[in-house]
GROMACS .gro file of C-alpha atoms in nm:
model
  464
    1UNK     CA    1   8.187   3.199   1.415
    2UNK     CA    2   7.952   3.311   1.690
    3UNK     CA    3   7.647   3.527   1.626
    4UNK     CA    4   7.805   3.792   1.844
    5UNK     CA    5   8.102   3.817   1.607
    6UNK     CA    6   7.879   3.815   1.296
    7UNK     CA    7   7.685   4.105   1.439
    8UNK     CA    8   7.992   4.306   1.533
    9UNK     CA    9   7.998   4.664   1.413
   10UNK     CA   10   8.194   4.764   1.104
   11UNK     CA   11   8.453   4.938   1.315
   12UNK     CA   12   8.597   4.864   1.653
   13UNK     CA   13   8.529   5.069   1.961
   14UNK     CA   14   8.881   5.193   1.984
   15UNK     CA   15   9.038   5.271   2.312
   16UNK     CA   16   9.288   5.536   2.386
   17UNK     CA   17   9.569   5.287   2.388
   18UNK     CA   18   9.475   5.161   2.045
   19UNK     CA   19   9.431   5.487   1.861
   20UNK     CA   20   9.653   5.733   2.044
   21UNK     CA   21   9.518   5.945   2.324
   22UNK     CA   22   9.449   6.313   2.258
   23UNK     CA   23   9.232   6.419   2.550
   24UNK     CA   24   9.268   6.764   2.704
   25UNK     CA   25   9.051   6.766   3.019
   26UNK     CA   26   9.229   6.788   3.351
   27UNK     CA   27   9.114   6.703   3.702
   28UNK     CA   28   8.953   7.041   3.773
   29UNK     CA   29   8.742   7.054   3.455
   30UNK     CA   30   8.651   6.687   3.477
   31UNK     CA   31   8.543   6.713   3.839
   32UNK     CA   32   8.327   7.015   3.751
   33UNK     CA   33   8.154   6.815   3.475
   34UNK     CA   34   8.090   6.522   3.711
   35UNK     CA   35   7.951   6.746   3.985
   36UNK     CA   36   7.717   6.927   3.747
   37UNK     CA   37   7.594   6.596   3.601
   38UNK     CA   38   7.468   6.488   3.943
   39UNK     CA   39   7.418   6.802   4.154
   40UNK     CA   40   7.164   6.937   3.910
   41UNK     CA   41   6.798   7.028   3.902
   42UNK     CA   42   6.737   6.807   4.205
   43UNK     CA   43   6.839   7.091   4.437
   44UNK     CA   44   6.550   7.301   4.307
   45UNK     CA   45   6.264   7.074   4.407
   46UNK     CA   46   6.375   6.750   4.575
   47UNK     CA   47   6.447   6.881   4.928
   48UNK     CA   48   6.083   6.990   4.957
   49UNK     CA   49   5.938   6.677   4.796
   50UNK     CA   50   6.148   6.448   5.016
   51UNK     CA   51   6.048   6.642   5.328
   52UNK     CA   52   5.684   6.605   5.228
   53UNK     CA   53   5.728   6.228   5.194
   54UNK     CA   54   5.938   6.153   5.502
   55UNK     CA   55   5.959   6.465   5.717
   56UNK     CA   56   6.287   6.504   5.910
   57UNK     CA   57   6.374   6.141   5.825
   58UNK     CA   58   6.424   6.257   5.465
   59UNK     CA   59   6.784   6.322   5.575
   60UNK     CA   60   6.821   5.946   5.619
   61UNK     CA   61   6.687   5.895   5.267
   62UNK     CA   62   6.950   6.129   5.122
   63UNK     CA   63   7.224   5.949   5.315
   64UNK     CA   64   7.095   5.609   5.198
   65UNK     CA   65   7.090   5.706   4.830
   66UNK     CA   66   7.437   5.858   4.866
   67UNK     CA   67   7.569   5.527   5.001
   68UNK     CA   68   7.386   5.331   4.730
   69UNK     CA   69   7.529   5.553   4.457
   70UNK     CA   70   7.889   5.481   4.558
   71UNK     CA   71   7.911   5.134   4.392
   72UNK     CA   72   7.737   5.266   4.079
   73UNK     CA   73   7.965   5.567   4.049
   74UNK     CA   74   8.271   5.358   4.135
   75UNK     CA   75   8.188   5.099   3.870
   76UNK     CA   76   8.144   5.360   3.598
   77UNK     CA   77   8.473   5.521   3.705
   78UNK     CA   78   8.651   5.185   3.683
   79UNK     CA   79   8.512   5.121   3.335
   80UNK     CA   80   8.572   5.473   3.202
   81UNK     CA   81   8.930   5.485   3.329
   82UNK     CA   82   9.020   5.148   3.179
   83UNK     CA   83   8.824   5.163   2.853
   84UNK     CA   84   8.789   5.532   2.754
   85UNK     CA   85   8.566   5.547   2.446
   86UNK     CA   86   8.305   5.789   2.311
   87UNK     CA   87   8.044   5.512   2.310
   88UNK     CA   88   8.045   5.503   2.691
   89UNK     CA   89   7.825   5.230   2.837
   90UNK     CA   90   7.735   5.108   2.487
   91UNK     CA   91   8.104   5.037   2.421
   92UNK     CA   92   8.135   4.832   2.740
   93UNK     CA   93   7.825   4.635   2.647
   94UNK     CA   94   7.969   4.578   2.295
   95UNK     CA   95   8.285   4.430   2.444
   96UNK     CA   96   8.100   4.190   2.672
   97UNK     CA   97   7.752   4.121   2.532
   98UNK     CA   98   7.782   4.190   2.159
   99UNK     CA   99   7.677   4.452   1.909
  100UNK     CA  100   7.298   4.411   1.931
  101UNK     CA  101   7.298   4.468   2.306
  102UNK     CA  102   7.537   4.761   2.256
  103UNK     CA  103   7.304   4.912   1.997
  104UNK     CA  104   7.015   4.885   2.242
  105UNK     CA  105   7.220   5.061   2.509
  106UNK     CA  106   7.326   5.336   2.269
  107UNK     CA  107   6.968   5.394   2.154
  108UNK     CA  108   6.846   5.405   2.514
  109UNK     CA  109   7.085   5.687   2.592
  110UNK     CA  110   7.081   5.883   2.268
  111UNK     CA  111   6.707   5.868   2.198
  112UNK     CA  112   6.563   5.788   2.543
  113UNK     CA  113   6.775   5.976   2.795
  114UNK     CA  114   6.787   6.273   2.556
  115UNK     CA  115   6.421   6.332   2.645
  116UNK     CA  116   6.547   6.453   2.981
  117UNK     CA  117   6.747   6.742   2.830
  118UNK     CA  118   6.445   6.961   2.745
  119UNK     CA  119   6.280   6.845   3.070
  120UNK     CA  120   6.569   7.002   3.262
  121UNK     CA  121   6.537   7.324   3.061
  122UNK     CA  122   6.159   7.341   3.115
  123UNK     CA  123   6.200   7.279   3.490
  124UNK     CA  124   6.447   7.566   3.506
  125UNK     CA  125   6.211   7.787   3.307
  126UNK     CA  126   5.919   7.700   3.535
  127UNK     CA  127   6.125   7.790   3.840
  128UNK     CA  128   6.239   8.123   3.697
  129UNK     CA  129   5.883   8.212   3.595
  130UNK     CA  130   5.746   8.111   3.938
  131UNK     CA  131   5.991   8.310   4.146
  132UNK     CA  132   5.993   8.619   3.925
  133UNK     CA  133   5.618   8.626   3.863
  134UNK     CA  134   5.657   8.623   3.484
  135UNK     CA  135   5.377   8.496   3.260
  136UNK     CA  136   5.399   8.117   3.218
  137UNK     CA  137   5.398   8.161   2.841
  138UNK     CA  138   5.765   8.255   2.880
  139UNK     CA  139   5.861   7.906   3.006
  140UNK     CA  140   5.940   7.751   2.664
  141UNK     CA  141   6.128   8.065   2.559
  142UNK     CA  142   6.342   8.055   2.874
  143UNK     CA  143   6.385   7.679   2.841
  144UNK     CA  144   6.494   7.702   2.480
  145UNK     CA  145   6.735   7.986   2.562
  146UNK     CA  146   6.901   7.762   2.820
  147UNK     CA  147   7.045   7.549   2.538
  148UNK     CA  148   7.215   7.829   2.345
  149UNK     CA  149   7.526   7.885   2.566
  150UNK     CA  150   7.601   7.510   2.607
  151UNK     CA  151   7.557   7.445   2.234
  152UNK     CA  152   7.792   7.728   2.145
  153UNK     CA  153   8.048   7.610   2.402
  154UNK     CA  154   8.036   7.248   2.287
  155UNK     CA  155   8.043   7.347   1.919
  156UNK     CA  156   8.396   7.473   1.988
  157UNK     CA  157   8.496   7.159   2.174
  158UNK     CA  158   8.478   6.990   2.512
  159UNK     CA  159   8.785   7.183   2.631
  160UNK     CA  160   8.591   7.510   2.601
  161UNK     CA  161   8.282   7.344   2.751
  162UNK     CA  162   8.495   7.212   3.036
  163UNK     CA  163   8.611   7.560   3.136
  164UNK     CA  164   8.255   7.692   3.101
  165UNK     CA  165   8.144   7.407   3.327
  166UNK     CA  166   8.417   7.491   3.577
  167UNK     CA  167   8.276   7.845   3.608
  168UNK     CA  168   7.914   7.725   3.625
  169UNK     CA  169   7.990   7.458   3.884
  170UNK     CA  170   8.186   7.709   4.091
  171UNK     CA  171   7.887   7.943   4.089
  172UNK     CA  172   7.651   7.657   4.173
  173UNK     CA  173   7.859   7.543   4.470
  174UNK     CA  174   7.893   7.902   4.589
  175UNK     CA  175   7.517   7.942   4.585
  176UNK     CA  176   7.458   7.610   4.766
  177UNK     CA  177   7.713   7.700   5.035
  178UNK     CA  178   7.564   8.050   5.058
  179UNK     CA  179   7.207   7.922   5.101
  180UNK     CA  180   7.316   7.676   5.371
  181UNK     CA  181   7.524   7.939   5.554
  182UNK     CA  182   7.251   8.203   5.542
  183UNK     CA  183   6.971   7.973   5.658
  184UNK     CA  184   7.160   7.768   5.917
  185UNK     CA  185   7.102   8.027   6.194
  186UNK     CA  186   6.727   7.980   6.143
  187UNK     CA  187   6.747   7.608   6.230
  188UNK     CA  188   6.507   7.498   6.504
  189UNK     CA  189   6.566   7.167   6.688
  190UNK     CA  190   6.190   7.138   6.741
  191UNK     CA  191   6.144   7.093   6.366
  192UNK     CA  192   6.301   6.746   6.392
  193UNK     CA  193   6.015   6.605   6.596
  194UNK     CA  194   5.841   6.382   6.516
  195UNK     CA  195   6.132   6.237   6.323
  196UNK     CA  196   5.933   5.969   6.137
  197UNK     CA  197   5.588   6.125   6.078
  198UNK     CA  198   5.509   5.892   5.788
  199UNK     CA  199   5.700   5.586   5.909
  200UNK     CA  200   5.968   5.401   5.717
  201UNK     CA  201   5.740   5.382   5.414
  202UNK     CA  202   5.783   5.758   5.379
  203UNK     CA  203   6.160   5.716   5.385
  204UNK     CA  204   6.125   5.462   5.103
  205UNK     CA  205   5.934   5.715   4.893
  206UNK     CA  206   6.199   5.979   4.963
  207UNK     CA  207   6.471   5.734   4.855
  208UNK     CA  208   6.289   5.677   4.526
  209UNK     CA  209   6.273   6.052   4.470
  210UNK     CA  210   6.643   6.104   4.537
  211UNK     CA  211   6.744   5.834   4.287
  212UNK     CA  212   6.674   6.106   4.027
  213UNK     CA  213   6.906   6.342   4.213
  214UNK     CA  214   7.201   6.102   4.219
  215UNK     CA  215   7.170   5.988   3.856
  216UNK     CA  216   7.430   6.115   3.611
  217UNK     CA  217   7.746   5.917   3.690
  218UNK     CA  218   7.732   5.752   3.345
  219UNK     CA  219   7.776   6.087   3.166
  220UNK     CA  220   8.152   6.082   3.223
  221UNK     CA  221   8.189   5.751   3.040
  222UNK     CA  222   8.118   5.919   2.705
  223UNK     CA  223   8.385   6.184   2.749
  224UNK     CA  224   8.642   5.961   2.920
  225UNK     CA  225   8.866   5.986   2.614
  226UNK     CA  226   8.871   6.364   2.652
  227UNK     CA  227   9.071   6.337   2.975
  228UNK     CA  228   9.447   6.377   2.953
  229UNK     CA  229   9.502   6.082   3.185
  230UNK     CA  230   9.170   5.896   3.223
  231UNK     CA  231   9.305   5.606   3.428
  232UNK     CA  232   9.431   5.840   3.698
  233UNK     CA  233   9.196   6.137   3.671
  234UNK     CA  234   8.851   5.977   3.639
  235UNK     CA  235   8.856   5.783   3.971
  236UNK     CA  236   8.983   6.092   4.155
  237UNK     CA  237   8.725   6.319   3.989
  238UNK     CA  238   8.449   6.070   4.073
  239UNK     CA  239   8.556   6.044   4.436
  240UNK     CA  240   8.571   6.422   4.477
  241UNK     CA  241   8.231   6.459   4.309
  242UNK     CA  242   8.071   6.196   4.536
  243UNK     CA  243   8.191   6.382   4.847
  244UNK     CA  244   8.085   6.727   4.723
  245UNK     CA  245   7.750   6.615   4.583
  246UNK     CA  246   7.672   6.411   4.894
  247UNK     CA  247   7.759   6.699   5.126
  248UNK     CA  248   7.559   6.943   4.913
  249UNK     CA  249   7.240   6.738   4.915
  250UNK     CA  250   7.273   6.644   5.282
  251UNK     CA  251   7.333   7.005   5.386
  252UNK     CA  252   7.041   7.134   5.180
  253UNK     CA  253   6.809   6.867   5.317
  254UNK     CA  254   6.916   6.945   5.673
  255UNK     CA  255   6.855   7.321   5.650
  256UNK     CA  256   6.530   7.265   5.458
  257UNK     CA  257   6.391   7.059   5.746
  258UNK     CA  258   6.559   7.258   6.026
  259UNK     CA  259   6.456   7.602   5.902
  260UNK     CA  260   6.117   7.533   5.743
  261UNK     CA  261   5.979   7.248   5.953
  262UNK     CA  262   5.637   7.140   5.830
  263UNK     CA  263   5.641   7.414   5.567
  264UNK     CA  264   5.923   7.229   5.387
  265UNK     CA  265   5.677   6.976   5.249
  266UNK     CA  266   5.421   7.235   5.144
  267UNK     CA  267   5.635   7.437   4.905
  268UNK     CA  268   5.722   7.370   4.541
  269UNK     CA  269   6.008   7.621   4.567
  270UNK     CA  270   6.184   7.530   4.895
  271UNK     CA  271   6.501   7.720   4.805
  272UNK     CA  272   6.300   8.039   4.773
  273UNK     CA  273   6.136   7.980   5.111
  274UNK     CA  274   6.475   7.906   5.267
  275UNK     CA  275   6.642   8.230   5.162
  276UNK     CA  276   6.328   8.432   5.235
  277UNK     CA  277   6.338   8.318   5.600
  278UNK     CA  278   6.665   8.503   5.661
  279UNK     CA  279   6.712   8.729   5.359
  280UNK     CA  280   6.368   8.861   5.262
  281UNK     CA  281   6.348   9.067   4.949
  282UNK     CA  282   6.643   8.916   4.764
  283UNK     CA  283   6.525   8.556   4.763
  284UNK     CA  284   6.346   8.569   4.428
  285UNK     CA  285   6.645   8.707   4.242
  286UNK     CA  286   6.885   8.464   4.411
  287UNK     CA  287   6.673   8.158   4.337
  288UNK     CA  288   6.617   8.266   3.976
  289UNK     CA  289   6.996   8.288   3.939
  290UNK     CA  290   7.031   7.943   4.098
  291UNK     CA  291   6.777   7.795   3.856
  292UNK     CA  292   6.956   7.946   3.557
  293UNK     CA  293   7.299   7.825   3.671
  294UNK     CA  294   7.173   7.474   3.746
  295UNK     CA  295   6.989   7.423   3.418
  296UNK     CA  296   7.265   7.566   3.198
  297UNK     CA  297   7.523   7.363   3.393
  298UNK     CA  298   7.336   7.034   3.360
  299UNK     CA  299   7.276   7.082   2.987
  300UNK     CA  300   7.642   7.177   2.938
  301UNK     CA  301   7.745   6.855   3.114
  302UNK     CA  302   7.514   6.630   2.910
  303UNK     CA  303   7.560   6.777   2.561
  304UNK     CA  304   7.917   6.651   2.510
  305UNK     CA  305   7.801   6.304   2.616
  306UNK     CA  306   7.521   6.305   2.356
  307UNK     CA  307   7.756   6.441   2.090
  308UNK     CA  308   8.028   6.185   2.152
  309UNK     CA  309   7.780   5.897   2.177
  310UNK     CA  310   7.607   6.000   1.852
  311UNK     CA  311   7.944   6.006   1.675
  312UNK     CA  312   8.033   5.666   1.823
  313UNK     CA  313   7.701   5.521   1.706
  314UNK     CA  314   7.780   5.650   1.356
  315UNK     CA  315   8.131   5.506   1.376
  316UNK     CA  316   7.999   5.165   1.483
  317UNK     CA  317   7.725   5.157   1.217
  318UNK     CA  318   7.430   5.201   1.456
  319UNK     CA  319   7.355   5.543   1.304
  320UNK     CA  320   7.438   5.654   0.947
  321UNK     CA  321   7.813   5.686   0.897
  322UNK     CA  322   7.767   6.058   0.823
  323UNK     CA  323   7.751   6.120   1.199
  324UNK     CA  324   8.076   5.935   1.277
  325UNK     CA  325   8.295   6.243   1.236
  326UNK     CA  326   8.419   6.357   1.576
  327UNK     CA  327   8.418   6.021   1.756
  328UNK     CA  328   8.795   6.018   1.808
  329UNK     CA  329   8.953   6.170   2.118
  330UNK     CA  330   9.004   6.542   2.083
  331UNK     CA  331   8.767   6.579   1.785
  332UNK     CA  332   8.445   6.781   1.796
  333UNK     CA  333   8.131   6.579   1.703
  334UNK     CA  334   7.948   6.870   1.538
  335UNK     CA  335   7.727   6.652   1.316
  336UNK     CA  336   7.611   6.443   1.613
  337UNK     CA  337   7.560   6.761   1.816
  338UNK     CA  338   7.341   6.896   1.535
  339UNK     CA  339   7.138   6.574   1.540
  340UNK     CA  340   7.105   6.606   1.918
  341UNK     CA  341   6.977   6.959   1.866
  342UNK     CA  342   6.713   6.833   1.622
  343UNK     CA  343   6.599   6.568   1.873
  344UNK     CA  344   6.575   6.827   2.149
  345UNK     CA  345   6.365   7.055   1.928
  346UNK     CA  346   6.131   6.763   1.848
  347UNK     CA  347   6.096   6.676   2.217
  348UNK     CA  348   6.036   7.042   2.298
  349UNK     CA  349   5.753   7.042   2.044
  350UNK     CA  350   5.598   6.728   2.195
  351UNK     CA  351   5.612   6.886   2.541
  352UNK     CA  352   5.440   7.198   2.414
  353UNK     CA  353   5.167   6.983   2.258
  354UNK     CA  354   5.132   6.813   2.598
  355UNK     CA  355   5.080   7.148   2.777
  356UNK     CA  356   5.424   7.119   2.942
  357UNK     CA  357   5.309   6.824   3.151
  358UNK     CA  358   5.648   6.664   3.207
  359UNK     CA  359   5.552   6.353   3.406
  360UNK     CA  360   5.548   6.116   3.109
  361UNK     CA  361   5.874   6.252   2.971
  362UNK     CA  362   6.046   6.218   3.309
  363UNK     CA  363   5.933   5.855   3.327
  364UNK     CA  364   6.073   5.792   2.978
  365UNK     CA  365   6.404   5.943   3.087
  366UNK     CA  366   6.430   5.748   3.413
  367UNK     CA  367   6.319   5.414   3.265
  368UNK     CA  368   6.587   5.438   2.995
  369UNK     CA  369   6.843   5.530   3.262
  370UNK     CA  370   6.754   5.221   3.464
  371UNK     CA  371   6.787   5.000   3.154
  372UNK     CA  372   7.129   5.151   3.078
  373UNK     CA  373   7.246   5.101   3.436
  374UNK     CA  374   7.138   4.736   3.432
  375UNK     CA  375   7.319   4.665   3.104
  376UNK     CA  376   7.626   4.860   3.212
  377UNK     CA  377   7.661   4.680   3.544
  378UNK     CA  378   7.627   4.337   3.383
  379UNK     CA  379   7.895   4.437   3.133
  380UNK     CA  380   8.118   4.556   3.417
  381UNK     CA  381   8.102   4.220   3.595
  382UNK     CA  382   8.228   4.059   3.272
  383UNK     CA  383   8.492   4.316   3.183
  384UNK     CA  384   8.658   4.410   3.510
  385UNK     CA  385   8.923   4.187   3.666
  386UNK     CA  386   8.745   3.935   3.884
  387UNK     CA  387   8.777   3.988   4.260
  388UNK     CA  388   8.914   4.341   4.207
  389UNK     CA  389   8.759   4.635   4.392
  390UNK     CA  390   8.591   4.752   4.071
  391UNK     CA  391   8.446   4.405   4.012
  392UNK     CA  392   8.298   4.388   4.362
  393UNK     CA  393   8.146   4.733   4.318
  394UNK     CA  394   7.993   4.611   3.991
  395UNK     CA  395   7.845   4.303   4.159
  396UNK     CA  396   7.681   4.514   4.429
  397UNK     CA  397   7.560   4.769   4.173
  398UNK     CA  398   7.416   4.491   3.954
  399UNK     CA  399   7.196   4.373   4.241
  400UNK     CA  400   7.086   4.729   4.316
  401UNK     CA  401   7.003   4.811   3.953
  402UNK     CA  402   6.812   4.485   3.916
  403UNK     CA  403   6.589   4.608   4.198
  404UNK     CA  404   6.543   4.943   4.023
  405UNK     CA  405   6.452   4.759   3.702
  406UNK     CA  406   6.179   4.567   3.883
  407UNK     CA  407   6.043   4.890   4.031
  408UNK     CA  408   6.037   5.054   3.686
  409UNK     CA  409   5.875   4.763   3.498
  410UNK     CA  410   5.553   4.948   3.415
  411UNK     CA  411   5.746   5.236   3.254
  412UNK     CA  412   5.967   5.025   3.028
  413UNK     CA  413   5.761   5.062   2.709
  414UNK     CA  414   5.996   5.309   2.538
  415UNK     CA  415   6.314   5.113   2.626
  416UNK     CA  416   6.148   4.801   2.488
  417UNK     CA  417   6.057   4.983   2.164
  418UNK     CA  418   6.415   5.108   2.125
  419UNK     CA  419   6.544   4.756   2.199
  420UNK     CA  420   6.316   4.620   1.926
  421UNK     CA  421   6.455   4.881   1.685
  422UNK     CA  422   6.808   4.762   1.768
  423UNK     CA  423   6.711   4.401   1.699
  424UNK     CA  424   6.548   4.507   1.370
  425UNK     CA  425   6.874   4.669   1.261
  426UNK     CA  426   7.052   4.340   1.333
  427UNK     CA  427   6.796   4.142   1.129
  428UNK     CA  428   6.822   4.383   0.834
  429UNK     CA  429   7.203   4.368   0.842
  430UNK     CA  430   7.210   3.991   0.842
  431UNK     CA  431   6.958   3.979   0.559
  432UNK     CA  432   7.174   4.215   0.353
  433UNK     CA  433   7.484   4.009   0.423
  434UNK     CA  434   7.302   3.697   0.317
  435UNK     CA  435   7.203   3.858  -0.013
  436UNK     CA  436   7.559   3.983  -0.064
  437UNK     CA  437   7.695   3.629  -0.022
  438UNK     CA  438   7.448   3.490  -0.276
  439UNK     CA  439   7.476   3.775  -0.530
  440UNK     CA  440   7.650   3.649  -0.852
  441UNK     CA  441   7.939   3.849  -0.992
  442UNK     CA  442   7.971   3.948  -1.360
  443UNK     CA  443   8.098   3.604  -1.455
  444UNK     CA  444   7.803   3.429  -1.296
  445UNK     CA  445   8.002   3.293  -1.003
  446UNK     CA  446   7.874   3.321  -0.651
  447UNK     CA  447   8.047   3.573  -0.429
  448UNK     CA  448   8.178   3.358  -0.144
  449UNK     CA  449   8.368   3.626   0.037
  450UNK     CA  450   8.102   3.638   0.309
  451UNK     CA  451   8.039   3.931   0.539
  452UNK     CA  452   8.291   4.201   0.603
  453UNK     CA  453   8.553   4.124   0.866
  454UNK     CA  454   8.404   4.165   1.209
  455UNK     CA  455   8.521   4.421   1.455
  456UNK     CA  456   8.784   4.304   1.693
  457UNK     CA  457   8.630   4.240   2.030
  458UNK     CA  458   8.867   4.358   2.298
  459UNK     CA  459   8.963   4.119   2.575
  460UNK     CA  460   8.701   4.078   2.844
  461UNK     CA  461   8.948   4.141   3.118
  462UNK     CA  462   9.194   4.413   3.183
  463UNK     CA  463   9.549   4.280   3.211
  464UNK     CA  464   9.664   4.280   3.570
   0.00000   0.00000   0.00000
């Protein structure tokens, strides 16, 4: 028996076909969740930061990252539609690389990426405080309040959260379209010269910045089982989201450069400056509303992913079994959501102790994301049918994520610590099994039953 099988989790990562599918999300709700996962807080600050780094050529950076995100998003869509499971990327890694690697992946998302949830809320709070002129002491209060509506919605199930997300995403897209439409008349062709003020190196910096903006495609993998027809709906929802998100970021970047020119790189609140150029007086209120919609929408998109993953980790023995309730399709993972809430409160406290300096926390979030992407893409090359479109997308995405991993090497301390914790769990489990095998029964005989039956590892390849 291989070490991978010995280390398999106590229960299998069941797929919809194995356990009976009970998802309720349709195409509209699912697309809204995907859009909000990606078209998030990036619209608040990234257009200005990218313009500062690359000037008018920042538009090329947005287009480049959009193209680069297609194989990543496509690979996750292929995996989620074929293997819908609450464990998401961790489940794919379990199928292909074994339980220890899956545990690492699950810990990276649940404990590492979760750091980004309060970061999003604090960013939204900072924006609201800045544009409304409120005392900065209100930032943590506003940030904490951001979590209340999404928690309530998700406590009653992803179906309710999906309709909430549909409304939030509709408002977000309306605002983005409105900002672009209002500011487009202020576009000045002269603002596009010089086109490359900082050379191609500046474009490279802008690309690095927009990687944050286009992250989030993995969120749908954790709620894939909540779709009514994941194999059909998830690829369509992903494709629609790619088009809408790409158009949204490109349009915002264009009007930021065209309307603001050199001022685009000087402002920390470019959306405010944009609307003030053509609609003075109402800009502050509008941008405050945008910040609130964006932050609540992003949190509402991520919470069901954390809840479902936490329940899956409990189901597979990587967290205490108490948290396993709610892992099945259609069930509400309230215990895992409560644990997620506790983690968020802890991270909030650490951020307050750090004077709301978010740089370190953002690096923790992004480094764990890169580690997850790398593991997920390797798993995809092993799981998807070789030479299929999904497999080729996975191959391309594997090369791209390997490059991101190299770039992030100096920020990989937390992922390495979480990986070590996963290995420690494996060592402890094997030690316990060894003692169980050697423990004499009441008659003095040695118990030779060995470890519990291992979880069934699903076939590496989807039947054609």
